[in-house]
Short mmCIF file of C-alpha atoms in Angstrom, two decimals:
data_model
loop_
_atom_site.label_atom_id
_atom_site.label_comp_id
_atom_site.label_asym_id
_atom_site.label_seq_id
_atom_site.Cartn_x
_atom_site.Cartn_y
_atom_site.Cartn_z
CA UNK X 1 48.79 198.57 104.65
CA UNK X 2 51.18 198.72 107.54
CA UNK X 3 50.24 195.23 108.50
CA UNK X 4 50.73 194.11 104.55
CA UNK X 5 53.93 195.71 104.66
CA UNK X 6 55.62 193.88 107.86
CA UNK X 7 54.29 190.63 106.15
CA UNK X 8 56.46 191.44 103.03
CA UNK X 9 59.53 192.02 105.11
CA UNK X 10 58.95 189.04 107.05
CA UNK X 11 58.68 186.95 104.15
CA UNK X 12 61.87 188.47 102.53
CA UNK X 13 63.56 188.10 105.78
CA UNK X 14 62.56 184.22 105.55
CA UNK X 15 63.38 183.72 102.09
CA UNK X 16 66.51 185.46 102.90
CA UNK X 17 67.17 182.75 105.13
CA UNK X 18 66.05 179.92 103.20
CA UNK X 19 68.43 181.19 100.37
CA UNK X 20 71.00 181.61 102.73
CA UNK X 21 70.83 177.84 104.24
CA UNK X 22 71.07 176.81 100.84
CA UNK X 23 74.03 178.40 99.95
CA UNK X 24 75.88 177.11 102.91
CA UNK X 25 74.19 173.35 102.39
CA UNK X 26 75.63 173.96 98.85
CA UNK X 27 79.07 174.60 100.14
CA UNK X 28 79.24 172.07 102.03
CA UNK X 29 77.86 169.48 99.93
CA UNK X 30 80.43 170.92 97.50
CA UNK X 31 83.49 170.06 99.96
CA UNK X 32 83.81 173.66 100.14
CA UNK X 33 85.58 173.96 103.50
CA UNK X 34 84.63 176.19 106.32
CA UNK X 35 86.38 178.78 108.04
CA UNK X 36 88.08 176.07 111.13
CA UNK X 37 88.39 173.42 108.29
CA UNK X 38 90.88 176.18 106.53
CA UNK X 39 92.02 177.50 109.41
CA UNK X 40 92.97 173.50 110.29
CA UNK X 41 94.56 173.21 106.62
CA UNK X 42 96.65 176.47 107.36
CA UNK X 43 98.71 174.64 110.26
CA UNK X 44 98.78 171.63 108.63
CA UNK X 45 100.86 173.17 105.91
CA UNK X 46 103.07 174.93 108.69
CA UNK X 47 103.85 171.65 110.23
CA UNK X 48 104.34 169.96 106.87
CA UNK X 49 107.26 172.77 105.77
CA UNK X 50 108.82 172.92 108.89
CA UNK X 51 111.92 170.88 109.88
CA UNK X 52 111.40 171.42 113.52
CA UNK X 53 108.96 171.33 116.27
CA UNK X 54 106.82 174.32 115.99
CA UNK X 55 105.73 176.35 119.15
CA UNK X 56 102.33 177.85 119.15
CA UNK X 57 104.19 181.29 119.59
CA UNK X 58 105.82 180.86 116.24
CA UNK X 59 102.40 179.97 114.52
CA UNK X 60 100.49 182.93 116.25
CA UNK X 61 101.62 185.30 114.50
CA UNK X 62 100.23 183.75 111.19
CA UNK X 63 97.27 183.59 112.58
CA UNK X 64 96.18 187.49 113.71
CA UNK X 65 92.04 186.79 114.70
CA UNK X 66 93.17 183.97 116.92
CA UNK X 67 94.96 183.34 120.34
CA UNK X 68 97.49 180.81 121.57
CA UNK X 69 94.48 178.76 123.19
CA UNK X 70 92.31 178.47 119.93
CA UNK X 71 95.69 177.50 117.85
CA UNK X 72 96.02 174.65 120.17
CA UNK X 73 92.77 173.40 119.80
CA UNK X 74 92.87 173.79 116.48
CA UNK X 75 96.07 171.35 116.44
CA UNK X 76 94.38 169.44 118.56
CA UNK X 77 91.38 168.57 116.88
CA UNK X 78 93.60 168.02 113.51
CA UNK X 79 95.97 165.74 115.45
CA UNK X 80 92.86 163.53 116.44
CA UNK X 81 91.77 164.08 112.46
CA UNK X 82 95.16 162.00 111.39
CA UNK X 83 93.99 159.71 113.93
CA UNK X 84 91.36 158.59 113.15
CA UNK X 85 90.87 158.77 109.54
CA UNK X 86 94.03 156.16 109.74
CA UNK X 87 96.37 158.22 107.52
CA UNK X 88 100.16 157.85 107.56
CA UNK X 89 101.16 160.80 109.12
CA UNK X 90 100.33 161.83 113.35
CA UNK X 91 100.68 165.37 114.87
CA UNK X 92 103.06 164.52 118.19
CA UNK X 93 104.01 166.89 120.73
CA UNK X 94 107.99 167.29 121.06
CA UNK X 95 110.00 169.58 122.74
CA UNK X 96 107.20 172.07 123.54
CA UNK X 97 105.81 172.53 119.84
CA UNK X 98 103.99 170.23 117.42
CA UNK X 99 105.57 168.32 114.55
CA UNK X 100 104.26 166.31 111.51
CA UNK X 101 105.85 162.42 111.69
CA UNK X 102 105.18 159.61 109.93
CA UNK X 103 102.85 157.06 111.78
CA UNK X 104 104.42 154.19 114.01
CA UNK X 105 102.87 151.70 111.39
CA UNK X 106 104.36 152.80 108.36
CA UNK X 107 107.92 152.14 109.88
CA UNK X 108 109.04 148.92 108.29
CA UNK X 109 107.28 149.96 104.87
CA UNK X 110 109.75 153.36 105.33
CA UNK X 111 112.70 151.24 106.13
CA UNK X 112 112.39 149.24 103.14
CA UNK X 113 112.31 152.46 100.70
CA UNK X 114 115.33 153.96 102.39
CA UNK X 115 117.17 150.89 101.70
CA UNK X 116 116.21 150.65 98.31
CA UNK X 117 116.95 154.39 97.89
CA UNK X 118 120.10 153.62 99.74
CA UNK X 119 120.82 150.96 96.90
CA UNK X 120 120.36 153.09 94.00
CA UNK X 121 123.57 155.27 95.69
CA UNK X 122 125.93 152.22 95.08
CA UNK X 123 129.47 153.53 94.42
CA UNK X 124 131.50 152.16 91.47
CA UNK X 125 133.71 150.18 93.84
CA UNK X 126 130.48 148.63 95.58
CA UNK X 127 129.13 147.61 92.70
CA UNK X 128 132.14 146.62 90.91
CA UNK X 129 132.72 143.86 94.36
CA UNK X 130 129.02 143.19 93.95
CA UNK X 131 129.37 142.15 90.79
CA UNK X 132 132.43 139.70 91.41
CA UNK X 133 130.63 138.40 94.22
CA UNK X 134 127.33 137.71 91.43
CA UNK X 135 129.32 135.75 88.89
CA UNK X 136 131.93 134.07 91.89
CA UNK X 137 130.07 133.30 94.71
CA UNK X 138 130.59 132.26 96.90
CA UNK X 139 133.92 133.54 97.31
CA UNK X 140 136.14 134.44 100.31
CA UNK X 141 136.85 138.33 101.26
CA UNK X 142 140.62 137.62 100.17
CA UNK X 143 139.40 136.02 96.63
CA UNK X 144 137.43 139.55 95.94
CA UNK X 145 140.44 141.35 97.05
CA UNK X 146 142.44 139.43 94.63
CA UNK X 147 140.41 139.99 91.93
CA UNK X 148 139.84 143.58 92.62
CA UNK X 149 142.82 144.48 93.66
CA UNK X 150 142.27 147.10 96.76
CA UNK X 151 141.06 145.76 100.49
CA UNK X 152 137.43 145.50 100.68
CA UNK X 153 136.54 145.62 103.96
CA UNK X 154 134.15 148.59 104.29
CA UNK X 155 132.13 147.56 101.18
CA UNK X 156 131.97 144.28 102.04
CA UNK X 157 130.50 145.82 105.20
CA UNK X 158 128.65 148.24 103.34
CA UNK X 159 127.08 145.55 101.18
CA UNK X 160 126.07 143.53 103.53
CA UNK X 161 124.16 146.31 105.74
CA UNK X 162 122.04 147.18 102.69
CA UNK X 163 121.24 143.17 102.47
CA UNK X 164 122.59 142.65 98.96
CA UNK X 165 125.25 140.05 100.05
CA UNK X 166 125.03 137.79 102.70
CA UNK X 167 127.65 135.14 104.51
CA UNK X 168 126.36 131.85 103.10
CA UNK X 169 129.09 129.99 104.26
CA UNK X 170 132.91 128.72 105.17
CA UNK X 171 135.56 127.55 102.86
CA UNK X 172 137.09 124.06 103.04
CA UNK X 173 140.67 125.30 103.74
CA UNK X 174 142.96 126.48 106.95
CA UNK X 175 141.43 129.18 108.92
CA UNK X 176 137.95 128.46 107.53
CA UNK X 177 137.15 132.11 106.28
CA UNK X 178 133.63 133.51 105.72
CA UNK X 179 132.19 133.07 101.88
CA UNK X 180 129.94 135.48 100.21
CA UNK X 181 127.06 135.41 97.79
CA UNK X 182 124.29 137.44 97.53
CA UNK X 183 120.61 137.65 98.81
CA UNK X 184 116.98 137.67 97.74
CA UNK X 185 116.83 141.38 98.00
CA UNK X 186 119.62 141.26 94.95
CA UNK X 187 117.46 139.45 93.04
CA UNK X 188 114.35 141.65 93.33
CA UNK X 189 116.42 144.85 93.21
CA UNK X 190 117.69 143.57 89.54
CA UNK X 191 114.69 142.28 88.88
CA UNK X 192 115.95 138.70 88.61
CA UNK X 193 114.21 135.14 89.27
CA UNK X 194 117.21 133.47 89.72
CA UNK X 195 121.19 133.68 89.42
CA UNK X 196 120.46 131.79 86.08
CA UNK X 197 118.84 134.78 84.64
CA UNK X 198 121.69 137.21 85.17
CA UNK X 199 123.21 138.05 81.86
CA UNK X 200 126.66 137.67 80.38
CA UNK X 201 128.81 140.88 81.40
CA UNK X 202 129.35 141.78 78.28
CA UNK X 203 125.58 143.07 78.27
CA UNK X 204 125.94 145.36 81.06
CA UNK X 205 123.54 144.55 83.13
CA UNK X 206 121.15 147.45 83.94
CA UNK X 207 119.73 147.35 87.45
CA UNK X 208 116.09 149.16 87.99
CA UNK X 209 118.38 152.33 89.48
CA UNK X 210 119.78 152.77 86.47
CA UNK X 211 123.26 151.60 87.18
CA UNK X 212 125.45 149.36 85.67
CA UNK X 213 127.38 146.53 86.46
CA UNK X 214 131.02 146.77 85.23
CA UNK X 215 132.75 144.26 83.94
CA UNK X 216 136.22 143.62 84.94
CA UNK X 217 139.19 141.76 83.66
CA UNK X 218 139.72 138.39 85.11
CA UNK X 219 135.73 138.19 85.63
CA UNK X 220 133.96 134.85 83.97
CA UNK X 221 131.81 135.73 81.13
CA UNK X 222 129.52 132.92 81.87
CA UNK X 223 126.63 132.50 84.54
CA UNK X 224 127.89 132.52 87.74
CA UNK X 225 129.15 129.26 89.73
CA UNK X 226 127.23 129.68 92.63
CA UNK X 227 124.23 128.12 92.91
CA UNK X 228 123.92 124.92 90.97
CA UNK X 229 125.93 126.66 88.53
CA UNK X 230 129.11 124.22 88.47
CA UNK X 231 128.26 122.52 85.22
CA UNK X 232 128.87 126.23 83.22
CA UNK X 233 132.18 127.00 85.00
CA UNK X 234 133.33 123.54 83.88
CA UNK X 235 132.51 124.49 80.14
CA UNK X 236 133.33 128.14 80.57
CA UNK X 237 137.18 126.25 81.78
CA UNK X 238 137.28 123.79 79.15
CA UNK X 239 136.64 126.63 76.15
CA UNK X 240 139.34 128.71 77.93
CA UNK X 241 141.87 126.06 77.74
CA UNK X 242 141.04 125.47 74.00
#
């Protein structure tokens, strides 16, 4: 009987175990994560909200069941995670503490969206001159100020640093000054093929951003000259006369 007995609780210890490998197989399989896999997740979300290096004695505190040592392994481990699972974002030690960054690779990608986000910002007066410079070009800095009315300088500076105008040349008169026309990146920000494409100003051209181009007095209302474009100015002068 005894003997009977200890083979029942034997069994039911086994099966107990059986059962209880399954359940964790199950979790797993399930994507279920364990304790160090949450634990890892846990800092990860501290470094992602926090605008500064964080120092292991700022995170301990979060973390009550484990010391300063086990935190940094724990960073550790996740910093070799972004590693090697070739995500965007790296775990670097800075100033004493950890901090989330963006990975070296992804640099010109992130360069090109701040530019573009940089675009959308365009002040009236920038896009006003980049507008004259669309339908005129190419055009000296002193024929946009004419036209415009104010000195130009900074967003003809400002223009050019965001890579929607460019100097494409010199004019044929004393002093040679710097002309101005715009770049590829103008094109694929408005979404044109060409300078041929860009509509009359009396459409207000909408740019992807969502803002317009203004038209001004004194502006053709024709496609611009630039560009292989002579042959519309001509008509655009001959119709003005008549």
């Amino acid at each position: 009987m005894t003997e009977e007995i200890l083979n029942n609780a034997s069994f039911k210890a086994e099966a107990s175990g059986l059962l209880s490998d399954r359940q964790s197989h199950k979790a797993e399989a399930s994507g279920l994560p364990s304790d160090r896999q949450s634990q890892k997740a846990e800092i990860e979300a501290l470094l992602f909200v926090s605008e500064r290096p964080l120092l292991l004695e700022q995170i301990k505190p979060v973390f009550e069941n484990l010391d300063v040592s086990q935190i940094r392994k724990l960073i550790l481990e996740l910093k070799s995670d972004f590693e090697f699972s070739g995500r965007g974002l790296r775990i670097e030690e800075i100033a004493g503490g950890f901090q989330l960054v963006t990975a070296l690779e992804t640099a010109p990608l992130l360069k090109k969206f701040y530019k573009l986000r940089d675009i959308q910002r365009l002040s009236g007066p920038a896009l006003e001159t980049l507008a004259i410079i669309a339908y005129k070009q190419p055009l000296t800095r002193l024929d946009i100020e004419s036209l415009r009315g104010v000195n130009v300088d900074g967003v003809i500076k400002s223009l050019s640093e965001k890579n929607l105008i460019r100097i494409s040349g010199r004019k044929d008169v004393p002093g040679r000054p710097f002309v101005y026309g715009t770049t590829r990146q103008f094109l694929e920000y408005f979404g044109l093929s060409s300078l041929e494409d860009m509509p009359k100003l009396e459409e207000f051209a909408k740019p992807a951003g969502g803002a317009c181009l203004p038209a001004r007095q004194g502006l053709p209302s024709d496609k611009p000259e630039g560009n292989g474009a002579a042959s519309d100015s001509r008509s655009h002068k001959q119709s003005h006369k008549a």
